[in-house]
């Protein structure tokens, strides 16, 4: 009889503990396959080279750049203040504190899109939030920011404004474009999309799916 009473007390205590555990902490840390596919189709994880350039120039403290290429390519050239983390290490325990955060914007990049998107998928499947991909990678960065091509004479005002921004950004970020008409001010990208907002959440032991 005493044994039954002890079991009953344990069960009641366990029920009370579960009842008072915050709901966030019992959510699964990983995204479902359906959620991941939806985000891939929406492609909202991409961020343009213009937006990243503007954030670098403005020294936005929330921007964290992660180069997922190999160490040799990273040493040759990378973006300012970027951290080199290979795909095989992106979700390792050693990188968890850096990658699994809730206030900064982490932008992954490689030479093109493929490797960065693969790294993004690993991070999102793990439940990491605020993870984005530099659209077009370093190849597109060279073409749009470091070496922008002057638009034709019949270009629209938006195209001309975008070129002015990229030309100024190129000079500021060490590119090859500069001329005597260059102004010191960095104009905002003409068609820049609003900066994706980070998803502030309470820090927790397990990651949860979110807006990345």
Coordinates of N, CA and C in Angstrom, one line a residue:
X1 N 0.8 -1.2 0.0 CA 0.0 0.0 0.0 C 0.9 1.3 0.0
X2 N 1.9 1.2 0.8 CA 2.8 2.4 0.9 C 3.5 2.6 -0.5
X3 N 3.8 1.5 -1.2 CA 4.5 1.6 -2.5 C 3.6 2.3 -3.5
X4 N 2.3 2.0 -3.4 CA 1.3 2.6 -4.3 C 1.2 4.1 -4.0
X5 N 1.2 4.4 -2.8 CA 1.1 5.9 -2.4 C 2.4 6.6 -2.9
X6 N 3.5 6.0 -2.8 CA 4.8 6.7 -3.3 C 4.7 6.9 -4.8
X7 N 4.3 5.9 -5.5 CA 4.1 6.0 -7.0 C 3.2 7.2 -7.3
X8 N 2.0 7.2 -6.6 CA 1.0 8.3 -6.8 C 1.6 9.6 -6.6
X9 N 2.4 9.8 -5.5 CA 3.0 11.1 -5.2 C 4.0 11.5 -6.3
X10 N 4.8 10.5 -6.8 CA 5.7 10.8 -7.8 C 5.0 11.3 -9.1
X11 N 4.0 10.6 -9.4 CA 3.2 10.9 -10.7 C 2.6 12.3 -10.6
X12 N 2.1 12.6 -9.4 CA 1.5 14.0 -9.2 C 2.5 15.0 -9.3
X13 N 3.7 14.8 -8.7 CA 4.8 15.8 -8.7 C 5.3 16.0 -10.1
X14 N 5.4 14.9 -10.9 CA 5.8 15.0 -12.3 C 4.8 15.8 -13.1
X15 N 3.5 15.6 -12.8 CA 2.5 16.4 -13.5 C 2.6 17.9 -13.2
X16 N 2.9 18.2 -12.0 CA 3.0 19.6 -11.6 C 4.2 20.3 -12.3
X17 N 5.3 19.5 -12.3 CA 6.5 20.1 -13.0 C 6.2 20.4 -14.5
X18 N 5.6 19.4 -15.2 CA 5.3 19.6 -16.6 C 4.3 20.8 -16.8
X19 N 3.4 20.9 -15.9 CA 2.4 22.0 -16.0 C 3.0 23.4 -15.9
X20 N 4.1 23.5 -15.1 CA 4.7 24.8 -14.9 C 5.9 25.0 -15.8
X21 N 6.3 24.1 -16.6 CA 7.4 24.3 -17.6 C 6.9 25.2 -18.7
X22 N 7.6 26.3 -19.0 CA 7.2 27.2 -20.1 C 7.0 26.4 -21.4
X23 N 5.9 26.8 -22.1 CA 5.6 26.1 -23.4 C 6.7 26.1 -24.4
X24 N 7.5 27.2 -24.4 CA 8.6 27.3 -25.4 C 9.6 26.2 -25.2
X25 N 9.8 25.8 -23.9 CA 10.9 24.8 -23.7 C 10.5 23.4 -24.1
X26 N 9.2 23.1 -24.3 CA 8.8 21.8 -24.7 C 8.5 21.7 -26.2
X27 N 8.7 22.8 -26.9 CA 8.6 22.8 -28.4 C 9.7 22.0 -29.0
X28 N 9.5 21.3 -30.1 CA 10.6 20.6 -30.7 C 11.6 21.6 -31.3
X29 N 12.9 21.3 -31.1 CA 13.9 22.3 -31.5 C 14.2 22.3 -33.0
X30 N 13.8 21.3 -33.7 CA 14.0 21.2 -35.1 C 12.8 21.5 -36.0
X31 N 13.1 22.1 -37.1 CA 12.0 22.4 -38.1 C 11.5 21.1 -38.7
X32 N 10.2 21.0 -39.0 CA 9.7 19.8 -39.8 C 10.1 20.0 -41.2
X33 N 10.1 18.9 -41.9 CA 10.4 18.9 -43.3 C 9.5 19.8 -44.1
X34 N 8.2 19.8 -43.7 CA 7.2 20.7 -44.4 C 7.6 22.2 -44.2
X35 N 7.9 22.6 -43.0 CA 8.3 24.0 -42.7 C 9.5 24.4 -43.5
X36 N 10.5 23.5 -43.6 CA 11.7 23.8 -44.3 C 11.5 23.9 -45.8
X37 N 10.7 23.1 -46.4 CA 10.3 23.2 -47.8 C 9.6 24.5 -48.1
X38 N 8.7 24.9 -47.2 CA 7.9 26.1 -47.4 C 8.9 27.3 -47.4
X39 N 9.8 27.3 -46.5 CA 10.8 28.5 -46.5 C 11.7 28.4 -47.7
X40 N 12.0 27.3 -48.2 CA 12.8 27.2 -49.4 C 12.1 27.7 -50.6
X41 N 10.8 27.4 -50.7 CA 10.0 27.9 -51.8 C 9.8 29.4 -51.8
X42 N 9.6 29.9 -50.6 CA 9.4 31.4 -50.4 C 10.7 32.2 -50.7
X43 N 11.8 31.6 -50.5 CA 13.1 32.2 -50.8 C 13.3 33.5 -50.0
X44 N 12.6 33.7 -48.9 CA 12.7 34.9 -48.1 C 14.0 35.0 -47.3
X45 N 14.8 33.9 -47.4 CA 16.1 33.9 -46.6 C 17.2 34.6 -47.4
X46 N 16.9 35.0 -48.7 CA 18.0 35.7 -49.4 C 18.0 37.2 -49.0
X47 N 19.3 37.7 -49.0 CA 19.4 39.1 -48.8 C 20.4 39.6 -49.9
X48 N 20.1 40.8 -50.5 CA 20.8 41.3 -51.6 C 22.2 41.8 -51.3
X49 N 23.1 41.8 -52.3 CA 24.4 42.4 -52.1 C 24.3 43.9 -51.7
X50 N 23.4 44.6 -52.3 CA 23.2 46.0 -51.9 C 22.9 46.2 -50.5
X51 N 22.0 45.4 -49.9 CA 21.6 45.5 -48.5 C 22.8 45.2 -47.6
X52 N 23.5 44.1 -47.9 CA 24.7 43.7 -47.1 C 25.8 44.8 -47.2
X53 N 26.0 45.4 -48.4 CA 27.0 46.4 -48.5 C 26.7 47.6 -47.7
X54 N 25.4 48.0 -47.7 CA 24.9 49.1 -46.9 C 25.1 48.9 -45.4
X55 N 24.9 47.7 -44.9 CA 25.0 47.3 -43.5 C 26.5 47.3 -43.1
X56 N 27.4 46.9 -44.0 CA 28.8 46.9 -43.7 C 29.3 48.3 -43.6
X57 N 28.9 49.2 -44.6 CA 29.4 50.6 -44.6 C 28.9 51.3 -43.4
X58 N 27.6 51.0 -43.0 CA 27.1 51.7 -41.8 C 27.5 51.0 -40.5
X59 N 28.3 50.0 -40.6 CA 28.9 49.2 -39.4 C 27.7 48.8 -38.5
X60 N 26.7 48.2 -39.1 CA 25.6 47.7 -38.4 C 26.0 46.6 -37.5
X61 N 25.9 46.7 -36.1 CA 26.4 45.7 -35.2 C 25.6 44.4 -35.2
X62 N 24.4 44.4 -35.8 CA 23.6 43.2 -35.8 C 24.0 42.3 -36.9
X63 N 24.8 42.7 -37.9 CA 25.2 41.9 -39.0 C 26.4 41.0 -38.6
X64 N 26.2 39.7 -38.8 CA 27.3 38.7 -38.6 C 27.5 37.9 -39.9
X65 N 28.6 38.1 -40.5 CA 28.8 37.5 -41.8 C 29.6 36.1 -41.6
X66 N 29.1 35.1 -42.2 CA 29.7 33.8 -42.1 C 30.1 33.2 -43.5
X67 N 31.4 33.1 -43.7 CA 31.9 32.5 -45.0 C 32.0 31.0 -44.8
X68 N 31.2 30.3 -45.6 CA 31.2 28.8 -45.5 C 32.1 28.1 -46.5
X69 N 33.0 28.9 -47.2 CA 33.9 28.3 -48.1 C 35.1 27.7 -47.3
X70 N 36.0 27.0 -48.0 CA 37.1 26.4 -47.3 C 38.1 27.5 -46.9
X71 N 39.0 27.2 -46.0 CA 39.9 28.1 -45.4 C 40.8 28.8 -46.4
X72 N 41.2 28.1 -47.5 CA 42.1 28.6 -48.5 C 41.4 29.8 -49.2
X73 N 40.2 29.6 -49.6 CA 39.4 30.6 -50.3 C 39.2 31.8 -49.4
X74 N 38.9 31.5 -48.1 CA 38.6 32.6 -47.1 C 39.9 33.4 -46.9
X75 N 41.1 32.8 -46.9 CA 42.3 33.6 -46.7 C 42.6 34.5 -47.9
X76 N 42.2 34.0 -49.1 CA 42.5 34.9 -50.3 C 41.7 36.1 -50.3
X77 N 40.4 36.0 -50.0 CA 39.5 37.2 -50.0 C 38.2 36.8 -49.3
X78 N 37.7 37.7 -48.5 CA 36.4 37.5 -47.9 C 35.8 38.9 -47.6
X79 N 34.6 38.9 -47.1 CA 33.9 40.1 -46.7 C 34.4 40.6 -45.4
X80 N 34.3 41.9 -45.2 CA 34.9 42.6 -44.0 C 34.3 42.0 -42.7
X81 N 35.2 41.6 -41.8 CA 34.8 41.0 -40.5 C 34.1 39.7 -40.6
X82 N 34.2 39.0 -41.7 CA 33.5 37.7 -41.8 C 34.2 36.6 -41.0
X83 N 33.4 35.7 -40.5 CA 33.9 34.5 -39.8 C 33.9 33.3 -40.7
X84 N 34.9 32.5 -40.7 CA 35.0 31.4 -41.6 C 34.6 30.1 -40.8
X85 N 33.4 29.6 -41.2 CA 32.9 28.3 -40.6 C 32.5 27.4 -41.7
X86 N 33.1 26.2 -41.8 CA 32.8 25.3 -42.9 C 31.4 24.7 -42.7
X87 N 30.9 24.2 -43.7 CA 29.5 23.5 -43.7 C 29.5 22.4 -42.6
X88 N 30.6 21.6 -42.6 CA 30.7 20.5 -41.7 C 30.7 20.9 -40.2
X89 N 31.0 22.2 -40.0 CA 31.1 22.6 -38.6 C 30.0 23.6 -38.2
X90 N 29.1 23.9 -39.2 CA 28.2 25.0 -39.0 C 27.2 24.7 -37.9
X91 N 26.9 23.5 -37.6 CA 25.9 23.1 -36.5 C 26.6 22.3 -35.4
X92 N 27.9 22.4 -35.4 CA 28.6 21.7 -34.3 C 28.4 22.3 -33.0
X93 N 28.7 21.6 -31.9 CA 28.5 22.1 -30.5 C 29.4 23.3 -30.3
X94 N 30.6 23.3 -31.0 CA 31.6 24.4 -30.8 C 31.0 25.7 -31.3
X95 N 30.2 25.6 -32.4 CA 29.7 26.8 -33.0 C 28.3 27.2 -32.6
X96 N 27.7 26.4 -31.7 CA 26.3 26.6 -31.3 C 26.0 27.9 -30.7
X97 N 26.9 28.4 -29.8 CA 26.6 29.7 -29.1 C 26.6 30.8 -30.1
X98 N 27.5 30.8 -31.1 CA 27.6 31.8 -32.1 C 26.5 31.8 -33.1
X99 N 26.1 30.6 -33.6 CA 25.1 30.4 -34.6 C 23.7 30.4 -34.1
X100 N 23.5 29.9 -32.9 CA 22.2 29.8 -32.3 C 21.9 31.0 -31.4
X101 N 21.5 32.1 -32.0 CA 21.3 33.4 -31.3 C 19.9 34.0 -31.7
X102 N 19.5 35.0 -31.0 CA 18.2 35.5 -31.3 C 18.1 37.0 -31.5
X103 N 19.2 37.7 -31.7 CA 19.2 39.1 -31.9 C 20.0 39.6 -33.0
X104 N 21.0 38.9 -33.5 CA 21.8 39.3 -34.7 C 21.3 38.7 -36.0
X105 N 21.7 39.3 -37.1 CA 21.4 38.7 -38.4 C 22.6 38.0 -38.9
X106 N 22.5 36.7 -39.1 CA 23.7 35.9 -39.6 C 23.4 35.8 -41.1
X107 N 24.4 36.2 -41.9 CA 24.4 36.1 -43.3 C 25.4 35.1 -43.8
X108 N 25.0 34.0 -44.4 CA 25.9 33.0 -44.9 C 26.3 33.3 -46.3
X109 N 27.5 33.0 -46.7 CA 27.8 33.2 -48.1 C 28.9 32.2 -48.6
X110 N 28.9 31.9 -49.9 CA 29.9 31.1 -50.5 C 30.2 31.7 -51.9
X111 N 30.8 31.0 -52.8 CA 31.1 31.6 -54.1 C 29.8 31.9 -54.9
X112 N 28.9 31.0 -54.8 CA 27.5 31.2 -55.4 C 26.5 31.0 -54.4
X113 N 25.4 30.4 -54.7 CA 24.3 30.1 -53.8 C 24.3 28.8 -53.1
X114 N 24.8 27.8 -53.9 CA 24.6 26.4 -53.5 C 25.0 26.0 -52.1
X115 N 26.3 26.2 -51.8 CA 26.9 25.8 -50.5 C 26.3 26.6 -49.4
X116 N 26.0 27.9 -49.6 CA 25.4 28.8 -48.6 C 24.0 28.3 -48.2
X117 N 23.2 27.9 -49.3 CA 21.9 27.5 -49.0 C 21.9 26.1 -48.3
X118 N 22.9 25.3 -48.6 CA 23.0 24.0 -47.9 C 23.3 24.3 -46.4
X119 N 24.2 25.2 -46.2 CA 24.5 25.6 -44.8 C 23.2 26.1 -44.1
X120 N 22.5 27.0 -44.8 CA 21.3 27.6 -44.3 C 20.3 26.5 -43.9
X121 N 20.1 25.5 -44.8 CA 19.2 24.4 -44.5 C 19.6 23.6 -43.2
X122 N 20.9 23.4 -43.1 CA 21.3 22.7 -41.8 C 21.0 23.5 -40.6
X123 N 21.2 24.8 -40.7 CA 20.9 25.7 -39.6 C 19.5 25.8 -39.3
X124 N 18.6 25.9 -40.3 CA 17.2 26.0 -40.1 C 16.6 24.7 -39.6
X125 N 17.1 23.6 -40.1 CA 16.6 22.3 -39.7 C 17.0 22.1 -38.2
X126 N 18.1 22.7 -37.8 CA 18.5 22.6 -36.4 C 17.6 23.5 -35.5
X127 N 17.0 24.5 -36.2 CA 16.1 25.4 -35.4 C 16.7 26.8 -35.2
X128 N 17.9 27.0 -35.8 CA 18.5 28.3 -35.6 C 17.7 29.4 -36.3
X129 N 17.6 30.6 -35.7 CA 16.8 31.7 -36.3 C 17.7 32.8 -36.8
X130 N 17.0 33.7 -37.6 CA 17.7 34.9 -38.1 C 18.9 34.5 -39.0
X131 N 18.8 33.5 -39.8 CA 19.8 33.0 -40.7 C 19.4 33.4 -42.1
X132 N 20.3 34.0 -42.9 CA 20.1 34.5 -44.2 C 21.2 34.1 -45.2
X133 N 21.0 34.2 -46.4 CA 22.0 33.9 -47.5 C 22.2 35.1 -48.4
X134 N 23.5 35.4 -48.6 CA 23.9 36.5 -49.5 C 23.5 36.0 -50.9
X135 N 22.6 36.6 -51.6 CA 22.1 36.2 -52.9 C 23.2 36.3 -53.9
X136 N 23.6 35.2 -54.6 CA 24.6 35.2 -55.6 C 26.0 35.0 -55.1
X137 N 26.2 35.1 -53.8 CA 27.5 34.8 -53.1 C 28.5 35.8 -53.6
X138 N 29.8 35.4 -53.5 CA 30.9 36.2 -53.8 C 31.0 36.6 -55.3
X139 N 30.5 35.7 -56.1 CA 30.5 35.9 -57.6 C 29.7 37.2 -57.9
X140 N 28.5 37.2 -57.3 CA 27.6 38.3 -57.5 C 28.1 39.6 -56.8
X141 N 28.8 39.4 -55.6 CA 29.4 40.6 -54.9 C 30.4 41.3 -55.8
X142 N 31.3 40.5 -56.5 CA 32.3 41.1 -57.4 C 31.6 41.9 -58.5
X143 N 30.6 41.3 -59.0 CA 29.9 41.9 -60.2 C 29.1 43.2 -59.8
X144 N 28.4 43.1 -58.7 CA 27.5 44.2 -58.4 C 28.1 45.3 -57.5
X145 N 29.0 44.9 -56.5 CA 29.5 45.9 -55.6 C 30.9 46.3 -55.9
X146 N 31.8 45.3 -56.1 CA 33.2 45.7 -56.3 C 33.5 46.2 -57.7
X147 N 32.7 45.7 -58.7 CA 33.0 46.1 -60.1 C 31.6 46.4 -60.8
X148 N 30.8 47.3 -60.4 CA 29.5 47.6 -61.0 C 29.7 48.1 -62.4
X149 N 28.8 47.7 -63.3 CA 28.8 48.1 -64.7 C 27.9 49.3 -64.9
X150 N 28.4 50.3 -65.5 CA 27.6 51.5 -65.7 C 26.5 51.2 -66.6
X151 N 25.3 51.6 -66.3 CA 24.1 51.3 -67.1 C 24.1 52.1 -68.4
X152 N 23.3 51.7 -69.3 CA 23.2 52.4 -70.6 C 22.6 53.8 -70.5
X153 N 22.7 54.6 -71.6 CA 22.3 56.0 -71.6 C 20.7 56.0 -71.4
X154 N 20.0 55.0 -71.8 CA 18.6 55.0 -71.6 C 18.1 54.3 -70.4
X155 N 19.0 54.2 -69.4 CA 18.6 53.5 -68.1 C 17.6 54.3 -67.3
X156 N 16.9 53.6 -66.5 CA 15.9 54.3 -65.7 C 16.5 55.0 -64.5
X157 N 15.8 55.9 -63.9 CA 16.3 56.6 -62.7 C 16.8 55.7 -61.6
X158 N 15.9 54.6 -61.4 CA 16.3 53.6 -60.4 C 17.6 52.9 -60.7
X159 N 17.8 52.6 -62.0 CA 19.0 51.9 -62.4 C 20.2 52.8 -62.2
X160 N 20.1 54.1 -62.5 CA 21.2 55.0 -62.3 C 21.5 55.3 -60.8
X161 N 20.4 55.3 -60.0 CA 20.6 55.5 -58.6 C 21.3 54.3 -58.0
X162 N 20.9 53.1 -58.4 CA 21.5 51.9 -57.9 C 23.0 51.9 -58.3
X163 N 23.3 52.3 -59.5 CA 24.7 52.3 -60.0 C 25.5 53.3 -59.1
X164 N 24.9 54.5 -58.8 CA 25.6 55.5 -58.0 C 25.9 54.9 -56.6
X165 N 25.0 54.2 -56.1 CA 25.2 53.5 -54.8 C 26.3 52.5 -54.8
X166 N 26.3 51.7 -55.9 CA 27.3 50.6 -56.0 C 28.7 51.2 -56.3
X167 N 28.7 52.2 -57.0 CA 30.0 52.9 -57.3 C 30.6 53.4 -56.0
X168 N 29.8 54.1 -55.2 CA 30.3 54.6 -54.0 C 30.6 53.5 -53.0
X169 N 29.8 52.4 -53.0 CA 30.1 51.3 -52.1 C 31.4 50.6 -52.5
X170 N 31.6 50.5 -53.8 CA 32.9 49.9 -54.4 C 34.1 50.6 -53.8
X171 N 34.1 51.9 -53.9 CA 35.2 52.7 -53.4 C 35.4 52.5 -51.9
X172 N 34.3 52.5 -51.1 CA 34.3 52.4 -49.7 C 34.8 51.0 -49.3
X173 N 34.5 50.0 -50.1 CA 34.8 48.6 -49.7 C 36.0 48.0 -50.5
X174 N 36.8 48.9 -51.1 CA 38.0 48.4 -51.8 C 37.9 47.8 -53.1
X175 N 36.8 48.2 -53.9 CA 36.6 47.7 -55.2 C 37.4 48.4 -56.2
X176 N 37.1 48.2 -57.5 CA 37.9 48.8 -58.6 C 37.3 49.9 -59.2
X177 N 36.1 50.4 -58.8 CA 35.4 51.5 -59.5 C 35.6 52.8 -58.7
X178 N 36.2 53.8 -59.4 CA 36.2 55.1 -58.8 C 36.5 56.1 -59.9
X179 N 36.0 57.3 -59.8 CA 36.3 58.4 -60.8 C 36.3 59.7 -60.2
X180 N 36.6 60.7 -60.9 CA 36.7 62.1 -60.4 C 35.4 62.7 -59.9
X181 N 34.3 62.1 -60.4 CA 32.9 62.6 -60.0 C 32.4 61.9 -58.8
X182 N 33.2 60.9 -58.2 CA 32.7 60.2 -57.1 C 32.5 61.1 -55.9
X183 N 31.4 61.0 -55.2 CA 31.1 61.8 -54.0 C 31.5 60.9 -52.8
X184 N 31.7 61.5 -51.7 CA 32.0 60.8 -50.5 C 30.8 60.2 -49.8
X185 N 29.7 60.8 -50.0 CA 28.5 60.2 -49.4 C 28.1 58.9 -50.0
X186 N 27.5 58.0 -49.3 CA 27.1 56.7 -49.8 C 25.5 56.8 -49.9
X187 N 25.0 56.9 -51.1 CA 23.5 57.0 -51.3 C 22.9 55.6 -50.9
X188 N 21.7 55.6 -50.5 CA 21.0 54.4 -50.2 C 20.6 53.7 -51.5
X189 N 20.6 52.3 -51.5 CA 20.2 51.6 -52.7 C 18.8 52.0 -53.1
X190 N 18.7 52.3 -54.4 CA 17.4 52.8 -55.0 C 16.3 51.8 -54.8
X191 N 16.6 50.5 -54.9 CA 15.5 49.5 -54.8 C 15.7 48.6 -53.6
X192 N 16.5 49.1 -52.7 CA 16.8 48.2 -51.5 C 15.5 47.8 -50.8
X193 N 15.5 46.6 -50.4 CA 14.3 46.1 -49.6 C 14.6 46.4 -48.2
X194 N 13.5 46.4 -47.4 CA 13.7 46.7 -45.9 C 14.6 45.6 -45.3
X195 N 15.5 46.0 -44.4 CA 16.4 45.0 -43.8 C 15.5 44.0 -43.0
X196 N 15.8 42.7 -43.3 CA 15.0 41.7 -42.5 C 15.2 41.9 -41.0
X197 N 14.1 41.9 -40.3 CA 14.2 42.1 -38.9 C 14.6 40.8 -38.2
X198 N 15.4 40.9 -37.2 CA 15.7 39.8 -36.4 C 14.5 39.4 -35.5
X199 N 14.4 38.2 -35.1 CA 13.3 37.8 -34.3 C 13.7 37.7 -32.8
X200 N 13.5 38.8 -32.1 CA 13.9 38.7 -30.7 C 13.1 37.8 -29.9
X201 N 13.7 36.8 -29.2 CA 13.0 35.8 -28.4 C 13.8 35.6 -27.1
X202 N 13.2 35.1 -26.1 CA 13.9 34.8 -24.9 C 14.9 33.7 -25.2
X203 N 16.1 33.9 -24.7 CA 17.1 32.9 -24.9 C 16.7 31.6 -24.2
X204 N 16.9 30.5 -24.8 CA 16.5 29.2 -24.3 C 17.5 28.2 -24.6
X205 N 17.5 27.0 -23.9 CA 18.5 26.0 -24.2 C 18.3 25.4 -25.5
X206 N 17.1 25.1 -25.9 CA 16.9 24.5 -27.2 C 16.5 25.5 -28.2
X207 N 16.9 25.4 -29.5 CA 16.5 26.4 -30.5 C 15.1 26.0 -31.0
X208 N 14.4 27.0 -31.5 CA 13.1 26.8 -32.1 C 13.0 27.4 -33.4
X209 N 12.1 26.9 -34.2 CA 12.0 27.4 -35.6 C 11.5 28.8 -35.5
X210 N 11.8 29.6 -36.6 CA 11.5 31.0 -36.6 C 11.4 31.6 -37.9
X211 N 11.9 32.9 -38.0 CA 11.7 33.6 -39.2 C 12.9 33.6 -40.2
X212 N 13.9 32.8 -40.0 CA 15.0 32.8 -40.9 C 14.6 32.3 -42.2

